[in-house]
CSV table of C-alpha atoms in Angstrom, one decimal:
chain,number,residue,atom,x,y,z
A,1,MET,CA,80.3,76.8,95.2
A,2,CYS,CA,83.8,78.0,94.8
A,3,GLY,CA,87.2,78.0,96.8
A,4,ILE,CA,89.7,80.2,97.1
A,5,VAL,CA,92.9,80.5,98.6
A,6,GLY,CA,96.1,83.4,98.8
A,7,PHE,CA,98.7,83.0,100.5
A,8,CYS,CA,101.8,86.1,100.8
A,9,GLY,CA,105.1,85.3,102.7
A,10,ASN,CA,108.4,84.2,102.1
A,11,LYS,CA,108.1,81.2,100.8
A,12,GLN,CA,106.9,80.1,97.0
A,13,ALA,CA,103.4,80.2,97.2
A,14,ALA,CA,102.5,78.2,94.3
A,15,PRO,CA,102.8,75.2,96.1
A,16,ILE,CA,101.2,76.3,99.2
A,17,LEU,CA,98.1,77.8,96.7
A,18,LEU,CA,98.0,73.8,95.0
A,19,ASP,CA,97.9,72.5,99.0
A,20,GLY,CA,95.3,74.7,100.3
A,21,LEU,CA,93.4,73.7,96.4
A,22,SER,CA,93.4,70.2,96.9
A,23,LYS,CA,91.1,70.9,100.3
A,24,LEU,CA,88.5,72.7,99.3
A,25,GLU,CA,88.1,69.5,96.4
A,26,TYR,CA,85.3,68.4,98.9
A,27,ARG,CA,83.3,71.8,97.7
A,28,GLY,CA,83.1,71.0,93.8
A,29,TYR,CA,85.0,72.4,91.0
A,30,ASP,CA,84.9,72.6,87.4
A,31,SER,CA,88.5,74.2,86.4
A,32,ALA,CA,91.3,76.1,89.0
A,33,GLY,CA,93.6,78.8,88.9
A,34,LEU,CA,96.8,80.0,90.1
A,35,ALA,CA,97.7,83.5,90.2
A,36,VAL,CA,101.8,84.2,91.1
A,37,ARG,CA,103.6,87.2,91.8
A,38,ASP,CA,107.4,87.8,92.2
A,39,GLY,CA,108.0,91.1,93.8
A,40,SER,CA,107.2,94.3,90.9
A,41,ALA,CA,107.6,91.0,88.1
A,42,GLN,CA,103.7,90.9,85.7
A,43,VAL,CA,101.5,88.1,87.7
A,44,GLN,CA,102.1,85.1,86.4
A,45,ILE,CA,98.0,83.6,85.6
A,46,VAL,CA,97.4,79.8,84.7
A,47,LYS,CA,94.5,78.5,84.6
A,48,ALA,CA,92.8,74.9,84.0
A,49,LYS,CA,89.7,72.9,83.0
A,50,GLY,CA,88.7,70.7,84.6
A,51,ARG,CA,90.4,69.1,88.1
A,52,LEU,CA,92.8,69.9,89.9
A,53,LYS,CA,95.0,67.2,88.4
A,54,GLU,CA,95.2,69.3,85.2
A,55,LEU,CA,96.4,72.4,87.1
A,56,TYR,CA,99.0,71.4,89.3
A,57,ALA,CA,101.0,69.0,85.8
A,58,LYS,CA,100.7,73.1,83.9
A,59,THR,CA,102.5,74.4,86.6
A,60,ASN,CA,104.7,70.6,87.4
A,61,GLY,CA,103.0,70.8,91.4
A,62,GLY,CA,103.9,74.3,91.3
A,63,GLN,CA,107.2,74.9,90.1
A,64,SER,CA,107.1,76.3,87.2
A,65,LEU,CA,105.3,79.7,89.2
A,66,ILE,CA,107.8,81.6,91.1
A,67,GLY,CA,106.6,84.2,93.7
A,68,THR,CA,106.0,84.4,97.2
A,69,CYS,CA,102.6,86.1,97.1
A,70,GLY,CA,99.9,84.5,94.6
A,71,ILE,CA,95.7,83.3,94.7
A,72,GLY,CA,94.7,80.2,94.1
A,73,HIS,CA,91.2,79.4,93.4
A,74,THR,CA,88.3,76.4,92.3
A,75,ARG,CA,85.1,76.9,90.0
A,76,TRP,CA,82.1,75.7,90.8
A,77,ALA,CA,79.9,77.5,87.3
A,78,THR,CA,77.3,79.9,88.4
A,79,HIS,CA,78.1,81.9,84.9
A,80,GLY,CA,79.8,80.7,81.8
A,81,GLU,CA,79.9,76.6,80.7
A,82,PRO,CA,83.4,75.2,82.4
A,83,SER,CA,86.9,76.1,80.2
A,84,ASP,CA,89.9,77.7,81.0
A,85,VAL,CA,88.2,81.6,79.5
A,86,ASN,CA,85.9,81.1,82.6
A,87,ALA,CA,88.1,80.0,85.4
A,88,HIS,CA,89.4,82.5,87.9
A,89,PRO,CA,91.6,83.9,89.0
A,90,HIS,CA,90.4,87.3,86.5
A,91,TYR,CA,91.9,90.2,85.6
A,92,ASN,CA,92.0,93.6,83.9
A,93,LYS,CA,93.3,94.6,80.4
A,94,ASN,CA,96.5,95.1,81.4
A,95,LYS,CA,96.5,91.9,83.9
A,96,ASN,CA,97.9,93.8,87.0
A,97,ILE,CA,94.9,93.7,89.3
A,98,VAL,CA,93.9,89.7,89.7
A,99,VAL,CA,90.7,89.1,91.5
A,100,VAL,CA,89.7,85.1,92.7
A,101,HIS,CA,85.5,85.1,94.3
A,102,ASN,CA,83.7,82.8,95.9
A,103,GLY,CA,80.3,84.3,96.1
A,104,ILE,CA,77.2,85.4,93.6
A,105,ILE,CA,77.2,89.3,92.0
A,106,GLU,CA,74.0,89.3,91.7
A,107,ASN,CA,73.9,92.9,89.4
A,108,TYR,CA,77.2,92.2,87.3
A,109,LEU,CA,75.1,92.2,84.0
A,110,LYS,CA,74.2,95.6,85.2
A,111,LEU,CA,77.3,96.8,86.3
A,112,LYS,CA,79.0,94.9,82.6
A,113,GLN,CA,76.7,97.2,80.1
A,114,LYS,CA,78.0,100.2,82.5
A,115,LEU,CA,81.2,99.6,81.6
A,116,GLU,CA,81.4,98.6,77.8
A,117,LYS,CA,79.6,101.8,78.0
A,118,LYS,CA,83.3,103.5,78.4
A,119,GLY,CA,84.9,101.6,76.3
A,120,TYR,CA,85.7,98.2,78.5
A,121,GLU,CA,86.5,94.3,76.4
A,122,PHE,CA,85.1,90.8,78.2
A,123,VAL,CA,86.5,87.8,77.7
A,124,SER,CA,84.1,85.4,79.7
A,125,GLU,CA,81.1,85.3,80.6
A,126,THR,CA,81.4,85.8,84.5
A,127,ASP,CA,79.9,88.1,87.4
A,128,THR,CA,83.8,87.7,88.7
A,129,GLU,CA,85.5,89.2,86.2
A,130,VAL,CA,83.4,92.2,85.7
A,131,LEU,CA,84.9,93.1,90.4
A,132,ALA,CA,88.7,93.1,87.7
A,133,HIS,CA,87.4,95.5,85.5
A,134,LEU,CA,85.4,98.1,88.3
A,135,LEU,CA,87.9,97.6,90.7
A,136,ASP,CA,91.0,99.0,87.6
A,137,TYR,CA,87.7,101.7,86.6
A,138,TYR,CA,88.1,103.0,90.4
A,139,TYR,CA,92.3,102.3,91.1
A,140,GLN,CA,94.1,105.5,91.4
A,141,GLY,CA,97.0,104.3,93.2
A,142,ASN,CA,95.0,103.2,96.3
A,143,PRO,CA,93.8,99.7,96.1
A,144,LEU,CA,91.9,100.2,99.5
A,145,GLN,CA,90.0,102.8,98.3
A,146,ALA,CA,89.0,101.2,94.8
A,147,ILE,CA,88.2,97.9,96.6
A,148,THR,CA,86.0,100.5,98.7
A,149,LYS,CA,84.4,101.7,95.7
A,150,VAL,CA,83.8,98.5,94.6
A,151,MET,CA,82.0,97.3,97.5
A,152,HIS,CA,79.8,100.0,97.6
A,153,ARG,CA,78.7,99.4,94.4
A,154,VAL,CA,78.3,95.1,93.4
A,155,GLU,CA,75.0,93.6,94.8
A,156,GLY,CA,74.8,90.1,95.9
A,157,SER,CA,77.6,88.0,98.8
A,158,TYR,CA,80.6,88.1,98.2
A,159,ALA,CA,84.8,87.0,99.1
A,160,LEU,CA,87.7,88.2,97.2
A,161,GLY,CA,91.7,87.6,97.2
A,162,ILE,CA,93.1,90.7,95.0
A,163,MET,CA,95.9,91.4,94.2
A,164,PHE,CA,97.6,95.0,92.6
A,165,GLN,CA,100.9,95.1,90.1
A,166,ASP,CA,101.6,98.0,91.6
A,167,HIS,CA,101.8,96.9,95.4
A,168,PRO,CA,104.0,93.7,94.8
A,169,ASP,CA,103.7,92.6,98.5
A,170,GLU,CA,100.2,93.1,99.2
A,171,LEU,CA,97.6,90.7,99.1
A,172,TYR,CA,93.6,92.2,99.7
A,173,ALA,CA,90.6,90.0,101.0
A,174,VAL,CA,87.1,91.3,101.5
A,175,ARG,CA,84.6,89.1,102.2
A,176,LYS,CA,80.7,89.9,102.4
A,177,ASP,CA,77.9,87.0,103.2
A,178,SER,CA,80.9,84.4,102.0
A,179,PRO,CA,83.3,82.9,104.6
A,180,LEU,CA,86.8,84.1,104.9
A,181,ILE,CA,89.1,82.6,107.2
A,182,VAL,CA,92.2,85.0,107.4
A,183,GLY,CA,95.4,83.9,109.7
A,184,GLU,CA,99.1,84.7,109.8
A,185,THR,CA,102.1,82.0,110.2
A,186,GLU,CA,105.5,82.2,110.4
A,187,ASN,CA,106.4,82.4,107.1
A,188,GLY,CA,103.2,84.9,106.2
A,189,CYS,CA,99.6,85.0,105.7
A,190,VAL,CA,96.6,83.5,104.6
A,191,ILE,CA,92.9,84.0,103.3
A,192,ALA,CA,90.9,80.9,102.7
A,193,SER,CA,87.2,80.2,101.5
A,194,ASP,CA,87.0,77.3,105.0
A,195,VAL,CA,89.6,76.1,107.4
A,196,PRO,CA,90.3,73.2,105.9
A,197,ALA,CA,92.3,75.0,104.0
């Protein structure tokens, strides 16, 4: 069972995300990753196969990822072997749409084939990468419209955390049949796939 966290506010996101992911370790996982951005800057994505301590090491406890908005993920393999490539977050070709996902996309192969016919290239073996490319396909500058179109085409259960490059201080979250907690603190807004995070 995967775990997702997200934070957008006035504090550095990466340490908060790592703390949230550590509280989801009980779910079991084979890899973890973070995507963090600082305003209009490019999203920084770091993934690590193995335990969360590998991600801590790659990011210096989150200190090397500067930004106040981000998403994080611990992955329990359902599609593809454990690897840095298959670890979340997943993104479109330009890395301007980034997604973390808890759940399963039952019609991902059908969607993947349609996207490949339209020229999209896939690097992972996951169902989640389909979401990033499908969001890219429908995105015309309005995140909510793109997310709504994707939700109407995806079959399965999901909780998603999504970031769009064009909307630097915004974090989008959506769910269907998978748990998703949304909260607000004095420092910002948080999402998580379970209360402890």
